[in-house]
Tab-separated table of C-alpha atoms and ligand atoms in Angstrom:
chain	number	residue	atom	x	y	z
A	467	MET	CA	75.705	2.614	-2.263
A	468	ALA	CA	75.394	5.230	-5.018
A	469	SER	CA	79.166	5.579	-5.426
A	470	LEU	CA	79.598	1.800	-5.473
A	471	PHE	CA	77.110	1.611	-8.323
A	472	ARG	CA	78.869	4.370	-10.258
A	473	LYS	CA	82.227	2.645	-9.959
A	474	LYS	CA	80.839	-0.674	-11.105
A	475	SER	CA	79.499	0.851	-14.304
A	476	GLN	CA	82.872	2.294	-15.266
A	477	LYS	CA	84.776	0.580	-18.018
A	478	ARG	CA	87.998	-1.152	-17.002
A	479	VAL	CA	90.966	0.140	-18.981
A	480	VAL	CA	94.414	-1.453	-19.207
A	481	PHE	CA	97.380	0.412	-20.701
A	482	LEU	CA	100.324	-1.345	-22.355
A	483	ALA	CA	103.582	0.601	-22.631
A	484	SER	CA	107.243	-0.184	-23.258
A	485	GLY	CA	108.980	3.122	-22.636
A	486	ARG	CA	108.582	6.789	-21.825
A	487	GLY	CA	104.826	6.772	-21.349
A	488	SER	CA	103.950	10.355	-22.270
A	489	ASN	CA	100.727	9.199	-23.984
A	490	PHE	CA	99.927	7.112	-20.930
A	491	GLU	CA	100.382	10.223	-18.785
A	492	ALA	CA	98.207	12.327	-21.122
A	493	CYS	CA	95.424	9.818	-20.385
A	494	ALA	CA	96.216	9.385	-16.674
A	495	VAL	CA	95.903	13.153	-16.092
A	496	LYS	CA	92.440	13.144	-17.622
A	497	ILE	CA	91.389	10.073	-15.682
A	498	LYS	CA	92.539	11.744	-12.485
A	499	ASP	CA	90.667	14.973	-13.167
A	500	LYS	CA	87.669	12.857	-14.221
A	501	THR	CA	87.403	14.208	-17.767
A	502	LEU	CA	87.990	10.598	-18.805
A	503	SER	CA	85.621	8.486	-16.820
A	504	CYS	CA	86.948	4.945	-16.482
A	505	GLU	CA	88.695	2.628	-14.084
A	506	PRO	CA	92.417	2.380	-14.953
A	507	VAL	CA	92.951	-1.159	-13.689
A	508	GLY	CA	96.575	-1.454	-14.697
A	509	LEU	CA	99.652	-0.631	-16.678
A	510	ILE	CA	101.323	-3.668	-18.186
A	511	THR	CA	104.864	-3.249	-19.434
A	512	ASP	CA	107.246	-5.613	-21.176
A	513	ASN	CA	110.182	-3.547	-19.941
A	514	ALA	CA	111.094	-3.399	-16.245
A	515	GLU	CA	113.012	-0.152	-16.921
A	516	ALA	CA	110.120	1.684	-18.609
A	517	LYS	CA	109.636	5.276	-17.428
A	518	ALA	CA	105.910	4.608	-17.728
A	519	ILE	CA	106.184	2.667	-14.443
A	520	LEU	CA	107.012	5.899	-12.599
A	521	ILE	CA	103.990	7.549	-14.179
A	522	ALA	CA	101.760	4.679	-13.047
A	523	LYS	CA	103.095	5.132	-9.503
A	524	LYS	CA	102.413	8.873	-9.644
A	525	TYR	CA	98.769	8.264	-10.611
A	526	LYS	CA	98.374	5.212	-8.338
A	527	ILE	CA	97.676	2.856	-11.212
A	528	PRO	CA	98.844	-0.703	-10.472
A	529	THR	CA	101.793	-1.872	-12.578
A	530	TYR	CA	102.323	-5.384	-13.894
A	531	ILE	CA	105.713	-6.210	-15.357
A	532	VAL	CA	105.749	-8.940	-17.972
A	533	ASP	CA	109.408	-8.480	-18.869
A	534	TYR	CA	110.267	-9.933	-22.227
A	535	LYS	CA	113.794	-10.731	-21.034
A	536	GLY	CA	112.452	-13.020	-18.324
A	537	PHE	CA	111.012	-15.578	-20.767
A	538	GLY	CA	112.662	-18.386	-22.680
A	539	ASN	CA	110.828	-17.683	-25.928
A	540	ARG	CA	108.175	-15.542	-27.559
A	541	SER	CA	105.359	-18.000	-26.970
A	542	GLU	CA	105.969	-18.087	-23.185
A	543	PHE	CA	105.945	-14.291	-23.181
A	544	ASN	CA	102.742	-14.231	-25.229
A	545	SER	CA	100.981	-16.571	-22.776
A	546	ALA	CA	102.113	-14.556	-19.768
A	547	LEU	CA	100.868	-11.359	-21.403
A	548	ALA	CA	97.524	-12.956	-22.288
A	549	ASN	CA	97.125	-14.321	-18.751
A	550	GLN	CA	97.913	-10.964	-17.196
A	551	LEU	CA	95.386	-9.226	-19.421
A	552	ASP	CA	92.700	-11.814	-18.749
A	553	GLU	CA	93.238	-11.444	-15.009
A	554	LEU	CA	92.594	-7.709	-15.275
A	555	ARG	CA	89.346	-8.231	-17.243
A	556	PRO	CA	89.686	-5.110	-19.416
A	557	ASP	CA	86.820	-3.590	-21.358
A	558	LEU	CA	89.415	-1.604	-23.260
A	559	ILE	CA	93.152	-2.065	-23.851
A	560	VAL	CA	95.185	0.958	-24.933
A	561	THR	CA	98.648	0.417	-26.382
A	562	VAL	CA	100.752	3.511	-25.786
A	563	GLY	CA	104.206	3.021	-27.262
A	564	PHE	CA	104.027	-0.746	-26.714
A	565	MET	CA	106.774	-1.941	-29.003
A	566	LYS	CA	105.775	-5.597	-29.394
A	567	ILE	CA	103.321	-6.858	-31.962
A	568	LEU	CA	100.380	-8.200	-29.992
A	569	PRO	CA	99.887	-11.967	-30.245
A	570	GLN	CA	96.992	-13.005	-32.522
A	571	GLU	CA	95.321	-14.752	-29.587
A	572	ILE	CA	95.030	-11.435	-27.714
A	573	VAL	CA	93.904	-9.580	-30.843
A	574	LYS	CA	91.132	-12.149	-31.350
A	575	THR	CA	90.002	-12.244	-27.718
A	576	TYR	CA	89.771	-8.463	-27.489
A	577	LYS	CA	88.586	-7.725	-31.024
A	578	ASN	CA	87.435	-4.101	-31.386
A	579	ARG	CA	88.569	-3.423	-27.828
A	580	ILE	CA	92.258	-2.609	-28.404
A	581	ILE	CA	93.232	0.934	-29.375
A	582	ASN	CA	96.697	2.010	-30.537
A	583	ILE	CA	98.322	5.387	-31.095
A	584	HIS	CA	100.656	5.547	-34.073
A	585	PRO	CA	102.933	8.443	-35.113
A	586	SER	CA	101.942	8.788	-38.774
A	587	LEU	CA	98.845	9.262	-40.874
A	588	LEU	CA	98.095	5.608	-41.576
A	589	PRO	CA	98.164	3.841	-43.951
A	590	ALA	CA	101.357	5.823	-44.635
A	591	PHE	CA	104.472	4.825	-42.739
A	592	PRO	CA	103.348	1.863	-40.613
A	593	GLY	CA	105.736	-0.099	-38.369
A	594	ILE	CA	108.630	1.482	-36.539
A	595	ASN	CA	110.458	4.805	-36.957
A	596	SER	CA	107.464	6.302	-38.749
A	597	GLN	CA	108.665	9.865	-38.277
A	598	ARG	CA	112.030	8.994	-39.875
A	599	GLN	CA	110.226	7.186	-42.696
A	600	ALA	CA	108.134	10.309	-43.395
A	601	ILE	CA	111.182	12.608	-43.497
A	602	GLU	CA	113.199	10.231	-45.668
A	603	TYR	CA	110.283	9.850	-48.065
A	604	GLY	CA	110.077	13.607	-48.436
A	605	ALA	CA	106.495	13.824	-47.190
A	606	LYS	CA	105.220	17.353	-46.568
A	607	ILE	CA	102.550	16.263	-44.132
A	608	SER	CA	102.512	13.560	-41.499
A	609	GLY	CA	100.695	13.262	-38.196
A	610	CYS	CA	99.225	10.630	-35.929
A	611	THR	CA	96.475	8.046	-35.951
A	612	VAL	CA	94.413	6.346	-33.273
A	613	HIS	CA	93.139	3.037	-34.569
A	614	PHE	CA	91.843	-0.327	-33.478
A	615	ILE	CA	94.354	-3.141	-33.555
A	616	ASP	CA	93.505	-5.956	-35.925
A	617	GLU	CA	95.489	-8.945	-37.218
A	618	GLY	CA	97.831	-6.790	-39.328
A	619	VAL	CA	100.508	-4.266	-38.399
A	620	ASP	CA	98.896	-0.822	-38.075
A	621	THR	CA	96.055	-1.822	-40.404
A	622	GLY	CA	93.040	-1.618	-38.094
A	623	ALA	CA	90.047	0.697	-38.461
A	624	ILE	CA	90.932	4.358	-37.968
A	625	ILE	CA	89.230	6.249	-35.138
A	626	LEU	CA	90.918	9.673	-35.244
A	627	GLN	CA	93.809	11.332	-37.054
A	628	SER	CA	95.595	14.640	-36.758
A	629	PRO	CA	97.943	16.089	-39.394
A	630	VAL	CA	101.108	18.131	-38.896
A	631	THR	CA	103.202	19.832	-41.575
A	632	ILE	CA	106.797	18.784	-42.069
A	633	GLU	CA	108.918	21.901	-42.463
A	634	SER	CA	111.938	21.844	-44.701
A	635	GLY	CA	115.053	20.661	-42.825
A	636	MET	CA	113.066	19.351	-39.868
A	637	THR	CA	114.873	16.664	-37.878
A	638	GLU	CA	113.339	13.383	-36.783
A	639	SER	CA	113.226	14.501	-33.166
A	640	GLN	CA	111.596	17.853	-34.046
A	641	LEU	CA	108.938	16.068	-36.067
A	642	SER	CA	108.416	13.454	-33.335
A	643	LEU	CA	107.823	16.187	-30.782
A	644	LYS	CA	105.390	18.028	-33.050
A	645	ILE	CA	103.449	14.818	-33.690
A	646	LEU	CA	103.549	13.824	-30.012
A	647	LYS	CA	101.675	17.002	-29.042
A	648	GLU	CA	98.870	15.929	-31.363
A	649	GLU	CA	98.976	12.347	-30.051
A	650	HIS	CA	98.334	13.664	-26.548
A	651	LYS	CA	95.172	15.364	-27.821
A	652	ILE	CA	93.620	12.697	-30.017
A	653	LEU	CA	94.305	9.621	-27.885
A	654	PRO	CA	92.233	10.714	-24.856
A	655	LYS	CA	89.561	11.965	-27.256
A	656	ALA	CA	89.332	8.561	-28.965
A	657	ILE	CA	89.202	6.795	-25.598
A	658	GLN	CA	86.391	9.117	-24.589
A	659	TYR	CA	84.391	8.106	-27.676
A	660	PHE	CA	84.917	4.446	-26.771
A	661	LEU	CA	83.971	4.904	-23.104
A	662	ASN	CA	80.796	6.703	-24.111
A	663	ASP	CA	79.850	3.997	-26.632
A	664	LYS	CA	80.100	6.588	-29.399
A	665	ILE	CA	82.058	4.414	-31.822
A	666	LYS	CA	80.326	2.344	-34.458
A	667	ILE	CA	82.447	0.003	-36.537
A	668	GLU	CA	81.061	-0.547	-40.020
A	669	GLY	CA	83.284	-2.880	-42.006
A	670	ARG	CA	86.698	-1.322	-41.756
A	671	LYS	CA	85.242	2.127	-41.170
A	672	VAL	CA	84.628	3.815	-37.858
A	673	ARG	CA	81.683	6.154	-37.443
A	674	LEU	CA	81.866	8.534	-34.521
A	675	ILE	CA	78.575	9.516	-32.973
A	676	LYS	CA	78.752	13.155	-31.888
B	129	GAR	C1	104.646	7.582	-29.543
B	129	GAR	O1	105.092	8.499	-30.499
B	129	GAR	C2	103.766	6.532	-30.180
B	129	GAR	O2	102.960	7.029	-31.199
B	129	GAR	C3	104.819	5.594	-30.729
B	129	GAR	O3	105.781	5.509	-29.720
B	129	GAR	C4	105.810	6.748	-29.004
B	129	GAR	C5	105.653	6.441	-27.539
B	129	GAR	O4	105.817	7.604	-26.807
B	129	GAR	N1	104.269	4.316	-31.033
B	129	GAR	C6	104.701	3.588	-32.061
B	129	GAR	O5	105.595	3.927	-32.801
B	129	GAR	C7	103.980	2.267	-32.229
B	129	GAR	N2	104.289	1.713	-33.485
B	129	GAR	P1	105.332	7.652	-25.302
B	129	GAR	O6	105.937	6.415	-24.612
B	129	GAR	O7	105.933	8.920	-24.757
B	129	GAR	O8	103.839	7.645	-25.290
């Protein structure tokens, strides 16, 4: 009875990934060793070839493939994605390298319950290829950001950030790797704050309760 009760009180988390899934794995490891206490109810991917699927298998997290290629148009894909999410009844959605802009309908339904990891210090370098953007701009510092998803692209309230220095002559892949190591630290930390109800959203600002 006691364990049933404990499970019921855990927040249901759904991950959305399109590719490699290293951030997904950084979270899955912590869920497995119980340092992140939640119920990982599914990985949804828009790419049937995503390596993240293998990670989900490894950690026994159910996978749901909503393959973009299988739909006639964007709106059919959007509905299928929304239906799949609704079926899983998430308390929290975490986008980990999910390379589609989430439909407004989903953003509205799950307002303040969708977290994204982004490889730059927002609001600098939003969108795609952020590491390349930072190098080409000549930035000396970049990093990563965990933020809520709102109606814009990478504009939602910031939960955590971590900076990294860009050394002279650094390549895009070297910078990506350096940033990724920080992503793997701050994403589980931000999820932890959410799971423990330690995030207060005040306007566009996030206050973390220690
Ligand atoms: C990560 O660097 C993540 O920040 C980035 O994609 C990579 C996914 O890696 N996300 C974005 O650029 C979103 N705009 P992963 O699949 O190994 O976690």
